[in-house]
Amino acid sequence: MQKIITDVVVVGGGLAAMYAALSAKQQGSQVLMVCKNKIGRSGSSVVAQTVHRVAEQNDLNQELYFKHFWESGRFMGNPELIRVLISEGPKAVNYVKSLGVEFEKGIEILPNGGKITRYSCEPRKGKLLTTPVAEQVRKSSIDMIENTMVIDVIFQNGEINGIICLCNNEIFLVFTKAIILATGGFGRIFSETSNPKGITGDGQAIAARAGARLIGLEFIQFYPYRLRWPKIFDLNPAIFDQGAIFINENQERFMRNFPKAEQENRDKLAQEMFKQREVFLDLSGMSQKDLGKHPILADLVERGYGSKLKMQVTAHFSMGGIQIDSQGETDVPGLFACGECTGGIHGANRLAGSALVECAVFGPRAGRSAAIYARKKPTPRIISPILDLPSSGNDNIFSLISSLGQLMWTKSGIQRSEEDLLQCLGELNALSNHLTHLQPSSYQQWFEAQNMLQISKLIVESALVRRETRGSHLRTDYPNENSIS
């Protein structure tokens, strides 16, 4: 069995992972990145719309943005983490620019009067962000192992000692002083999701098994701006400033009486859309000039689909995850985390344009902290753990994962109740028991299913405990938000 020794391991290959690796390397650590796919070409980063929204360094603007951010998350976000995100946002954007990313700049006004600067790549394609950053990673002498899944952490005498890796059904070990989890969210546990393949909650499950605390798992952002037919893609919400609206199967504009209409907070908009039998995008109010700014939509209209543009609310972002402090540390010594696999910043709803800023602020912080921690630790001991692998065979794991996705979408998705959640938990336990008897041809599929089931159960348990409706967490049996005092 192959064994590797390094100072810091970064698990993941998206923006948060790359920023963390670059930061740890700058501190003088030997750094290894381990990614399930290709570094810079995997995860949600590469399909992101590139938008970074920051409040420039003006005390009043930043305070107004803080109030808007905290209120939008229904007062569930960690104030310390939010303040770090807001105060360091402008500097983080400049750092991203220094890595070769080119942004266009715009100004937006918040509902409370604050001024926000919007940075985005044009066109809004994630690879315009990830490709320049990946090039810097490859130039920096950071070691990389791709197409490899990390399946667990190794402990020695109660301390982090390494990770267990899986590549082509073969196990190998990496011994390290510090680990940074940057594996993204867990959207693939739902049958309807905008997340790419591989976003299966690996980091959250690994952290939970390692004894780290997870927070806010009941808060999942369901994205309202996804066109489902005749083509699947995410809309640019700017179209609603240009005359586009949503209508239901009765040709009613159901968001008409809401203050921000189709640009209402994502949690509220998604919930109202879910109440309709069908939702369509109506572009009849857009001028030809404005429609021309959106080539995909313009092409669909020209081809005769203008009255048939069907929308689908979809699981998009995991607000909950691994609990960290402002330096990216978990409550397990030697274990750090950053990006969407963490929780505590966004609370019960995430504002648009904040996720990529989060990566650029907390990725470097986690990398720096892990490197400083590793500097104080001796070389890890090479002691092989006892491995518990399923027997290999030809059993179908995809069927189980498909059942899991449908179960979570119908019983623990946008609307929840105690009855549905308890039924969901019972069925999840049955699926978990079934998984233990399966003999997979691909160990990776089996371990992904294990992680998805583990996180799903934690989500349902969290949703059962929160007996209220708050932000993205909608309990039909507890429709009101409890007092926040």
Short mmCIF file of C-alpha atoms in Angstrom, two decimals:
data_model
loop_
_atom_site.label_atom_id
_atom_site.label_comp_id
_atom_site.label_asym_id
_atom_site.label_seq_id
_atom_site.Cartn_x
_atom_site.Cartn_y
_atom_site.Cartn_z
CA MET A 1 0.00 0.00 0.00
CA GLN A 2 1.38 3.41 -1.04
CA LYS A 3 2.13 5.89 1.77
CA ILE A 4 2.80 9.63 1.36
CA ILE A 5 3.96 12.19 3.96
CA THR A 6 3.27 15.93 3.80
CA ASP A 7 2.60 18.93 6.06
CA VAL A 8 -0.86 20.04 4.96
CA VAL A 9 -3.50 18.21 2.93
CA VAL A 10 -6.27 20.15 1.18
CA VAL A 11 -9.25 17.98 0.25
CA GLY A 12 -11.07 19.47 -2.75
CA GLY A 13 -10.34 21.16 -6.06
CA GLY A 14 -12.60 24.22 -6.25
CA LEU A 15 -11.88 27.86 -5.45
CA ALA A 16 -11.89 27.56 -1.65
CA ALA A 17 -9.51 24.59 -1.86
CA MET A 18 -7.16 26.36 -4.26
CA TYR A 19 -7.06 29.57 -2.21
CA ALA A 20 -6.35 27.52 0.93
CA ALA A 21 -3.55 25.57 -0.77
CA LEU A 22 -1.90 28.73 -2.11
CA SER A 23 -2.04 30.34 1.32
CA ALA A 24 -0.57 27.31 3.11
CA LYS A 25 2.20 27.13 0.51
CA GLN A 26 3.02 30.80 1.03
CA GLN A 27 3.54 30.00 4.71
CA GLY A 28 6.25 27.52 3.76
CA SER A 29 4.31 24.28 4.18
CA GLN A 30 4.60 21.27 1.94
CA VAL A 31 1.06 21.09 0.56
CA LEU A 32 -0.83 18.28 -1.14
CA MET A 33 -4.24 18.74 -2.81
CA VAL A 34 -6.45 15.68 -3.21
CA CYS A 35 -9.45 16.04 -5.51
CA LYS A 36 -12.19 13.64 -6.65
CA ASN A 37 -12.04 15.14 -10.14
CA LYS A 38 -9.72 17.69 -11.79
CA ILE A 39 -8.37 20.60 -9.78
CA GLY A 40 -9.91 23.82 -11.10
CA ARG A 41 -12.41 21.90 -13.22
CA SER A 42 -14.63 20.25 -10.66
CA GLY A 43 -17.26 21.05 -8.09
CA SER A 44 -19.63 24.01 -8.02
CA SER A 45 -16.93 26.64 -8.60
CA VAL A 46 -16.57 25.80 -12.28
CA VAL A 47 -20.31 26.28 -12.89
CA ALA A 48 -20.67 29.41 -10.75
CA GLN A 49 -21.86 32.67 -12.28
CA THR A 50 -18.68 34.42 -10.98
CA VAL A 51 -20.48 37.19 -9.05
CA HIS A 52 -18.70 38.71 -6.02
CA ARG A 53 -20.68 41.34 -4.08
CA VAL A 54 -18.75 43.42 -1.55
CA ALA A 55 -19.23 46.60 0.46
CA GLU A 56 -16.25 48.85 -0.18
CA GLN A 57 -14.28 49.89 2.90
CA ASN A 58 -16.62 52.54 4.18
CA ASP A 59 -17.84 52.12 7.75
CA LEU A 60 -21.44 53.10 7.01
CA ASN A 61 -21.70 50.92 3.88
CA GLN A 62 -20.23 47.92 5.63
CA GLU A 63 -22.57 48.33 8.60
CA LEU A 64 -25.59 48.57 6.30
CA TYR A 65 -24.43 45.46 4.43
CA PHE A 66 -23.95 43.62 7.72
CA LYS A 67 -27.52 44.43 8.78
CA HIS A 68 -28.88 43.33 5.39
CA PHE A 69 -26.80 40.13 5.42
CA TRP A 70 -27.75 39.18 8.97
CA GLU A 71 -31.45 39.92 8.46
CA SER A 72 -31.55 37.99 5.16
CA GLY A 73 -30.18 34.96 7.02
CA ARG A 74 -32.99 35.44 9.55
CA PHE A 75 -30.48 36.28 12.30
CA MET A 76 -28.98 32.77 12.27
CA GLY A 77 -25.57 33.67 10.86
CA ASN A 78 -22.54 34.00 13.12
CA PRO A 79 -22.01 37.79 13.49
CA GLU A 80 -18.23 37.43 13.86
CA LEU A 81 -17.92 35.43 10.63
CA ILE A 82 -20.23 37.82 8.78
CA ARG A 83 -18.16 40.83 9.87
CA VAL A 84 -14.95 39.14 8.72
CA LEU A 85 -16.58 38.34 5.37
CA ILE A 86 -17.75 41.93 4.88
CA SER A 87 -14.64 43.72 6.15
CA GLU A 88 -12.23 41.59 4.13
CA GLY A 89 -14.39 41.25 1.02
CA PRO A 90 -12.80 44.12 -0.96
CA LYS A 91 -9.28 42.92 -0.17
CA ALA A 92 -10.26 39.38 -1.15
CA VAL A 93 -11.51 40.55 -4.55
CA ASN A 94 -8.20 42.34 -5.14
CA TYR A 95 -6.41 39.10 -4.26
CA VAL A 96 -8.48 37.19 -6.82
CA LYS A 97 -7.59 39.84 -9.41
CA SER A 98 -3.89 39.41 -8.57
CA LEU A 99 -4.21 35.73 -9.57
CA GLY A 100 -5.16 36.74 -13.11
CA VAL A 101 -8.95 36.91 -12.93
CA GLU A 102 -10.52 39.75 -14.93
CA PHE A 103 -13.67 41.34 -13.52
CA GLU A 104 -16.23 43.83 -14.73
CA LYS A 105 -17.58 46.16 -12.07
CA GLY A 106 -21.07 47.45 -11.27
CA ILE A 107 -22.83 49.26 -8.41
CA GLU A 108 -26.00 48.08 -6.64
CA ILE A 109 -28.09 49.73 -3.92
CA LEU A 110 -29.34 47.65 -0.99
CA PRO A 111 -32.93 47.93 0.26
CA ASN A 112 -31.63 49.77 3.35
CA GLY A 113 -29.65 52.28 1.26
CA GLY A 114 -26.22 50.66 1.44
CA LYS A 115 -24.06 50.57 -1.67
CA ILE A 116 -22.63 47.29 -2.96
CA THR A 117 -19.98 46.77 -5.60
CA ARG A 118 -20.58 43.81 -7.90
CA TYR A 119 -17.63 42.12 -9.58
CA SER A 120 -18.20 39.47 -12.22
CA CYS A 121 -16.51 37.87 -15.19
CA GLU A 122 -18.18 38.42 -18.55
CA PRO A 123 -19.56 36.15 -19.76
CA ARG A 124 -20.46 34.74 -16.37
CA LYS A 125 -18.75 31.38 -16.74
CA GLY A 126 -17.08 29.76 -13.75
CA LYS A 127 -14.08 28.59 -15.74
CA LEU A 128 -13.07 32.25 -16.20
CA LEU A 129 -12.52 32.21 -12.43
CA THR A 130 -11.18 28.74 -11.83
CA THR A 131 -8.78 28.47 -14.77
CA PRO A 132 -6.48 31.40 -13.82
CA VAL A 133 -6.44 30.30 -10.17
CA ALA A 134 -5.65 26.70 -11.13
CA GLU A 135 -2.76 27.96 -13.27
CA GLN A 136 -1.32 29.70 -10.21
CA VAL A 137 -1.69 26.50 -8.19
CA ARG A 138 0.18 24.51 -10.83
CA LYS A 139 2.99 27.08 -10.87
CA SER A 140 3.41 27.05 -7.10
CA SER A 141 4.93 23.59 -6.54
CA ILE A 142 1.83 22.38 -4.74
CA ASP A 143 1.56 18.60 -5.02
CA MET A 144 -1.67 17.33 -6.56
CA ILE A 145 -3.48 14.01 -6.73
CA GLU A 146 -6.58 14.04 -8.92
CA ASN A 147 -9.43 11.58 -9.56
CA THR A 148 -9.05 10.41 -5.98
CA MET A 149 -11.61 10.33 -3.16
CA VAL A 150 -10.73 10.89 0.48
CA ILE A 151 -12.84 8.46 2.47
CA ASP A 152 -11.77 9.19 6.05
CA VAL A 153 -9.37 10.77 8.51
CA ILE A 154 -6.66 8.82 10.32
CA PHE A 155 -6.18 9.49 14.05
CA GLN A 156 -3.14 8.59 16.16
CA ASN A 157 -3.39 8.99 19.95
CA GLY A 158 -6.41 11.23 19.52
CA GLU A 159 -4.77 13.58 17.01
CA ILE A 160 -5.06 14.03 13.26
CA ASN A 161 -2.45 11.88 11.57
CA GLY A 162 -3.56 11.49 7.95
CA ILE A 163 -6.23 10.54 5.44
CA ILE A 164 -7.37 7.36 3.69
CA CYS A 165 -7.59 7.78 -0.09
CA LEU A 166 -9.28 5.78 -2.82
CA CYS A 167 -8.22 5.75 -6.48
CA ASN A 168 -9.33 3.19 -9.06
CA ASN A 169 -10.61 0.91 -6.28
CA GLU A 170 -7.16 0.95 -4.64
CA ILE A 171 -6.47 2.37 -1.17
CA PHE A 172 -3.45 4.50 -0.28
CA LEU A 173 -2.59 6.60 2.77
CA VAL A 174 -1.39 10.16 3.24
CA PHE A 175 0.16 11.08 6.59
CA THR A 176 -0.07 14.76 7.47
CA LYS A 177 0.00 17.29 10.30
CA ALA A 178 -3.10 19.25 9.24
CA ILE A 179 -6.12 18.70 7.01
CA ILE A 180 -8.27 21.33 5.27
CA LEU A 181 -11.67 20.16 4.07
CA ALA A 182 -12.93 22.17 1.08
CA THR A 183 -15.23 19.63 -0.56
CA GLY A 184 -18.28 21.78 -1.30
CA GLY A 185 -21.91 21.16 -0.39
CA PHE A 186 -24.26 18.19 -0.47
CA GLY A 187 -26.84 19.11 -3.11
CA ARG A 188 -26.70 15.71 -4.82
CA ILE A 189 -28.66 14.15 -1.97
CA PHE A 190 -31.74 15.70 -3.65
CA SER A 191 -33.19 14.44 -6.90
CA GLU A 192 -33.61 18.05 -8.08
CA THR A 193 -30.33 19.94 -7.83
CA SER A 194 -28.15 22.38 -9.73
CA ASN A 195 -25.02 20.84 -8.19
CA PRO A 196 -22.60 18.89 -10.40
CA LYS A 197 -21.87 15.22 -9.86
CA GLY A 198 -19.60 14.55 -6.92
CA ILE A 199 -21.17 17.10 -4.55
CA THR A 200 -22.13 14.42 -2.07
CA GLY A 201 -21.33 15.86 1.37
CA ASP A 202 -18.01 14.05 1.69
CA GLY A 203 -16.30 16.71 3.80
CA GLN A 204 -19.25 17.13 6.17
CA ALA A 205 -19.53 13.37 6.66
CA ILE A 206 -15.78 12.99 7.23
CA ALA A 207 -15.82 15.85 9.75
CA ALA A 208 -18.80 14.37 11.59
CA ARG A 209 -17.10 10.98 11.87
CA ALA A 210 -13.97 12.75 13.13
CA GLY A 211 -15.99 14.33 15.93
CA ALA A 212 -16.30 17.85 14.55
CA ARG A 213 -19.48 19.81 15.20
CA LEU A 214 -21.83 20.53 12.30
CA ILE A 215 -24.26 23.44 12.36
CA GLY A 216 -27.39 24.58 10.53
CA LEU A 217 -27.86 21.52 8.33
CA GLU A 218 -31.61 22.17 8.08
CA PHE A 219 -30.90 25.34 6.07
CA ILE A 220 -30.63 24.47 2.38
CA GLN A 221 -31.04 27.04 -0.36
CA PHE A 222 -33.48 26.01 -3.05
CA TYR A 223 -32.69 28.03 -6.16
CA PRO A 224 -35.64 29.65 -7.93
CA TYR A 225 -33.95 30.79 -11.15
CA ARG A 226 -33.35 27.50 -12.95
CA LEU A 227 -34.94 26.96 -16.35
CA ARG A 228 -35.84 23.30 -16.72
CA TRP A 229 -37.38 23.12 -20.21
CA PRO A 230 -36.67 23.24 -23.13
CA LYS A 231 -33.12 23.77 -21.88
CA ILE A 232 -31.55 23.51 -18.43
CA PHE A 233 -29.59 26.53 -17.27
CA ASP A 234 -29.57 29.24 -14.56
CA LEU A 235 -31.15 32.59 -15.37
CA ASN A 236 -29.48 35.94 -14.84
CA PRO A 237 -31.87 37.64 -12.37
CA ALA A 238 -31.23 40.95 -14.15
CA ILE A 239 -33.97 39.93 -16.62
CA PHE A 240 -36.57 40.78 -13.96
CA ASP A 241 -35.41 44.40 -14.01
CA GLN A 242 -35.95 44.29 -17.76
CA GLY A 243 -39.58 43.14 -17.81
CA ALA A 244 -39.48 39.36 -17.31
CA ILE A 245 -41.94 37.84 -14.81
CA PHE A 246 -43.01 34.45 -13.46
CA ILE A 247 -46.52 33.16 -14.10
CA ASN A 248 -48.28 29.98 -13.01
CA GLU A 249 -50.38 27.48 -14.93
CA ASN A 250 -53.34 29.91 -14.68
CA GLN A 251 -51.34 32.75 -16.28
CA GLU A 252 -51.22 34.53 -12.90
CA ARG A 253 -48.22 36.58 -11.78
CA PHE A 254 -48.14 35.05 -8.28
CA MET A 255 -45.26 37.26 -7.02
CA ARG A 256 -47.04 40.51 -7.92
CA ASN A 257 -47.87 41.50 -4.33
CA PHE A 258 -44.44 40.81 -2.82
CA PRO A 259 -42.18 43.86 -2.22
CA LYS A 260 -39.38 42.66 -4.51
CA ALA A 261 -41.60 40.47 -6.72
CA GLU A 262 -39.47 37.97 -8.71
CA GLN A 263 -36.35 39.28 -6.96
CA GLU A 264 -37.63 38.46 -3.49
CA ASN A 265 -35.15 36.66 -1.20
CA ARG A 266 -34.45 33.24 -2.64
CA ASP A 267 -36.03 31.35 0.24
CA LYS A 268 -39.36 33.17 -0.07
CA LEU A 269 -39.40 33.06 -3.88
CA ALA A 270 -38.61 29.33 -3.99
CA GLN A 271 -41.33 28.57 -1.46
CA GLU A 272 -43.95 30.55 -3.40
CA MET A 273 -42.94 28.85 -6.65
CA PHE A 274 -43.25 25.45 -4.99
CA LYS A 275 -46.87 26.22 -4.10
CA GLN A 276 -47.76 26.49 -7.81
CA ARG A 277 -48.49 23.43 -9.92
CA GLU A 278 -46.30 24.80 -12.72
CA VAL A 279 -44.20 27.95 -13.14
CA PHE A 280 -43.29 29.57 -16.45
CA LEU A 281 -40.95 32.38 -17.42
CA ASP A 282 -42.83 35.13 -19.28
CA LEU A 283 -40.55 37.32 -21.43
CA SER A 284 -43.30 39.25 -23.24
CA GLY A 285 -42.55 42.39 -21.22
CA MET A 286 -38.91 42.55 -22.35
CA SER A 287 -37.79 44.75 -25.21
CA GLN A 288 -35.96 43.16 -28.14
CA LYS A 289 -32.88 45.12 -27.11
CA ASP A 290 -32.89 43.75 -23.55
CA LEU A 291 -33.74 40.22 -24.71
CA GLY A 292 -30.75 40.38 -27.02
CA LYS A 293 -28.50 40.77 -23.98
CA HIS A 294 -29.41 37.18 -23.05
CA PRO A 295 -28.51 35.09 -26.13
CA ILE A 296 -29.78 31.73 -24.88
CA LEU A 297 -33.22 33.13 -24.02
CA ALA A 298 -33.36 35.11 -27.27
CA ASP A 299 -32.60 31.94 -29.24
CA LEU A 300 -35.35 29.99 -27.44
CA VAL A 301 -37.87 32.74 -28.19
CA GLU A 302 -36.82 32.83 -31.84
CA ARG A 303 -37.33 29.05 -32.04
CA GLY A 304 -40.90 29.37 -30.79
CA TYR A 305 -40.49 28.39 -27.12
CA GLY A 306 -41.37 31.83 -25.70
CA SER A 307 -44.62 30.69 -24.05
CA LYS A 308 -43.26 27.33 -22.88
CA LEU A 309 -40.25 28.26 -20.74
CA LYS A 310 -40.77 26.04 -17.69
CA MET A 311 -39.02 26.66 -14.37
CA GLN A 312 -38.00 24.19 -11.66
CA VAL A 313 -36.95 25.06 -8.11
CA THR A 314 -33.81 23.08 -7.32
CA ALA A 315 -31.48 22.37 -4.39
CA HIS A 316 -28.60 24.79 -4.84
CA PHE A 317 -26.50 25.68 -1.78
CA SER A 318 -25.80 24.20 1.64
CA MET A 319 -25.93 26.97 4.25
CA GLY A 320 -25.17 24.51 7.01
CA GLY A 321 -22.02 22.45 7.42
CA ILE A 322 -18.86 22.15 9.48
CA GLN A 323 -18.65 24.70 12.26
CA ILE A 324 -15.51 26.85 12.05
CA ASP A 325 -14.10 29.90 13.79
CA SER A 326 -12.85 33.00 11.99
CA GLN A 327 -9.55 31.25 11.18
CA GLY A 328 -11.16 28.19 9.60
CA GLU A 329 -10.49 25.93 12.59
CA THR A 330 -12.94 23.24 13.62
CA ASP A 331 -13.22 21.93 17.17
CA VAL A 332 -10.99 18.97 16.21
CA PRO A 333 -7.31 19.98 16.53
CA GLY A 334 -5.57 19.82 13.16
CA LEU A 335 -8.82 19.81 11.17
CA PHE A 336 -9.72 22.96 9.22
CA ALA A 337 -12.42 23.76 6.69
CA CYS A 338 -13.51 26.45 4.24
CA GLY A 339 -16.05 27.10 1.50
CA GLU A 340 -19.48 25.54 1.14
CA CYS A 341 -18.71 22.54 3.33
CA THR A 342 -18.74 24.91 6.33
CA GLY A 343 -21.73 26.41 8.14
CA GLY A 344 -22.48 29.43 10.25
CA ILE A 345 -21.97 32.36 7.89
CA HIS A 346 -25.18 32.53 5.86
CA GLY A 347 -27.69 31.47 8.50
CA ALA A 348 -31.09 30.48 7.13
CA ASN A 349 -30.69 32.05 3.66
CA ARG A 350 -27.71 33.00 1.48
CA LEU A 351 -27.47 36.31 -0.33
CA ALA A 352 -26.53 36.20 -4.00
CA GLY A 353 -22.89 37.01 -4.66
CA SER A 354 -21.65 36.00 -1.20
CA ALA A 355 -20.47 32.40 -1.72
CA LEU A 356 -17.46 33.20 -3.90
CA VAL A 357 -16.43 36.04 -1.58
CA GLU A 358 -16.63 33.53 1.26
CA CYS A 359 -14.19 31.27 -0.61
CA ALA A 360 -11.78 34.16 -1.23
CA VAL A 361 -11.88 35.34 2.41
CA PHE A 362 -11.92 32.09 4.39
CA GLY A 363 -9.92 29.88 1.99
CA PRO A 364 -6.69 31.84 2.60
CA ARG A 365 -7.45 32.07 6.32
CA ALA A 366 -7.85 28.30 6.62
CA GLY A 367 -4.66 27.72 4.63
CA ARG A 368 -2.65 30.09 6.79
CA SER A 369 -4.02 28.63 10.04
CA ALA A 370 -3.35 25.04 8.95
CA ALA A 371 0.22 25.90 7.97
CA ILE A 372 0.89 27.62 11.32
CA TYR A 373 -0.57 24.60 13.14
CA ALA A 374 1.52 22.18 11.08
CA ARG A 375 4.71 24.14 11.78
CA LYS A 376 4.38 23.28 15.47
CA LYS A 377 3.78 19.57 14.97
CA PRO A 378 6.32 16.77 14.57
CA THR A 379 6.46 14.61 11.45
CA PRO A 380 3.40 12.32 11.47
CA ARG A 381 3.98 8.67 12.38
CA ILE A 382 3.36 6.05 9.70
CA ILE A 383 0.97 3.64 11.34
CA SER A 384 -1.56 1.98 9.06
CA PRO A 385 -5.16 2.01 10.32
CA ILE A 386 -7.52 -0.93 10.24
CA LEU A 387 -9.61 -0.59 7.07
CA ASP A 388 -13.22 -1.76 6.85
CA LEU A 389 -14.10 -2.06 3.16
CA PRO A 390 -17.23 -3.61 1.66
CA SER A 391 -16.85 -6.79 -0.32
CA SER A 392 -16.55 -6.13 -4.05
CA GLY A 393 -19.19 -7.35 -6.48
CA ASN A 394 -21.64 -6.05 -9.08
CA ASP A 395 -24.44 -4.56 -6.99
CA ASN A 396 -26.19 -1.44 -8.27
CA ILE A 397 -25.41 1.58 -6.06
CA PHE A 398 -27.11 4.07 -8.43
CA SER A 399 -30.52 2.61 -7.66
CA LEU A 400 -30.06 3.27 -3.94
CA ILE A 401 -28.80 6.83 -4.60
CA SER A 402 -31.78 7.51 -6.84
CA SER A 403 -34.16 6.32 -4.11
CA LEU A 404 -32.37 8.54 -1.61
CA GLY A 405 -32.71 11.59 -3.87
CA GLN A 406 -36.45 11.12 -4.36
CA LEU A 407 -36.97 10.50 -0.65
CA MET A 408 -35.12 13.65 0.44
CA TRP A 409 -36.84 15.80 -2.20
CA THR A 410 -40.37 14.70 -1.26
CA LYS A 411 -40.01 14.32 2.51
CA SER A 412 -37.25 16.78 3.53
CA GLY A 413 -37.15 19.27 0.67
CA ILE A 414 -38.73 22.71 0.38
CA GLN A 415 -41.70 21.86 2.63
CA ARG A 416 -41.36 19.71 5.74
CA SER A 417 -43.54 18.33 8.52
CA GLU A 418 -42.92 16.12 11.51
CA GLU A 419 -44.85 13.28 9.90
CA ASP A 420 -42.82 13.45 6.67
CA LEU A 421 -39.51 13.86 8.48
CA LEU A 422 -40.07 10.88 10.76
CA GLN A 423 -41.08 8.75 7.78
CA CYS A 424 -37.99 9.99 5.94
CA LEU A 425 -35.72 9.08 8.84
CA GLY A 426 -37.13 5.57 8.99
CA GLU A 427 -36.60 5.06 5.26
CA LEU A 428 -33.07 6.49 5.47
CA ASN A 429 -32.22 3.96 8.17
CA ALA A 430 -33.56 1.18 5.94
CA LEU A 431 -31.45 2.42 3.01
CA SER A 432 -28.37 2.58 5.24
CA ASN A 433 -28.94 -0.99 6.34
CA HIS A 434 -29.39 -2.03 2.71
CA LEU A 435 -26.11 -0.33 1.76
CA THR A 436 -24.17 -2.42 4.27
CA HIS A 437 -25.22 -5.57 2.40
CA LEU A 438 -24.31 -4.32 -1.07
CA GLN A 439 -21.17 -5.49 -2.86
CA PRO A 440 -20.20 -2.68 -5.26
CA SER A 441 -18.03 -2.80 -8.33
CA SER A 442 -16.96 0.79 -7.51
CA TYR A 443 -15.89 1.55 -3.96
CA GLN A 444 -16.22 5.28 -4.67
CA GLN A 445 -19.95 4.96 -5.40
CA TRP A 446 -20.40 2.99 -2.19
CA PHE A 447 -18.56 5.56 -0.05
CA GLU A 448 -20.40 8.46 -1.70
CA ALA A 449 -23.70 6.73 -0.89
CA GLN A 450 -22.54 6.22 2.70
CA ASN A 451 -21.72 9.92 3.04
CA MET A 452 -24.99 11.00 1.42
CA LEU A 453 -27.01 8.81 3.77
CA GLN A 454 -25.11 10.03 6.82
CA ILE A 455 -25.63 13.71 5.95
CA SER A 456 -29.26 13.12 4.98
CA LYS A 457 -30.00 11.68 8.41
CA LEU A 458 -28.31 14.62 10.11
CA ILE A 459 -30.34 17.06 7.97
CA VAL A 460 -33.60 15.34 8.89
CA GLU A 461 -32.69 15.26 12.58
CA SER A 462 -31.86 18.98 12.49
CA ALA A 463 -35.11 19.73 10.67
CA LEU A 464 -37.07 17.82 13.32
CA VAL A 465 -35.47 19.79 16.14
CA ARG A 466 -36.21 23.19 14.56
CA ARG A 467 -39.93 23.49 15.23
CA GLU A 468 -40.47 26.75 13.36
CA THR A 469 -40.32 28.15 9.87
CA ARG A 470 -37.18 30.23 9.39
CA GLY A 471 -35.65 31.28 6.09
CA SER A 472 -35.21 28.28 3.83
CA HIS A 473 -36.49 25.88 6.51
CA LEU A 474 -40.26 25.68 5.97
CA ARG A 475 -42.24 23.58 8.46
CA THR A 476 -45.88 23.29 7.37
CA ASP A 477 -46.80 22.18 10.92
CA TYR A 478 -44.93 25.15 12.46
CA PRO A 479 -45.54 27.93 9.91
CA ASN A 480 -44.35 30.84 12.09
CA GLU A 481 -40.91 32.07 12.97
CA ASN A 482 -40.19 31.88 16.69
CA SER A 483 -39.00 34.88 18.64
CA ILE A 484 -35.29 35.58 18.10
CA SER A 485 -34.80 37.07 21.57
#
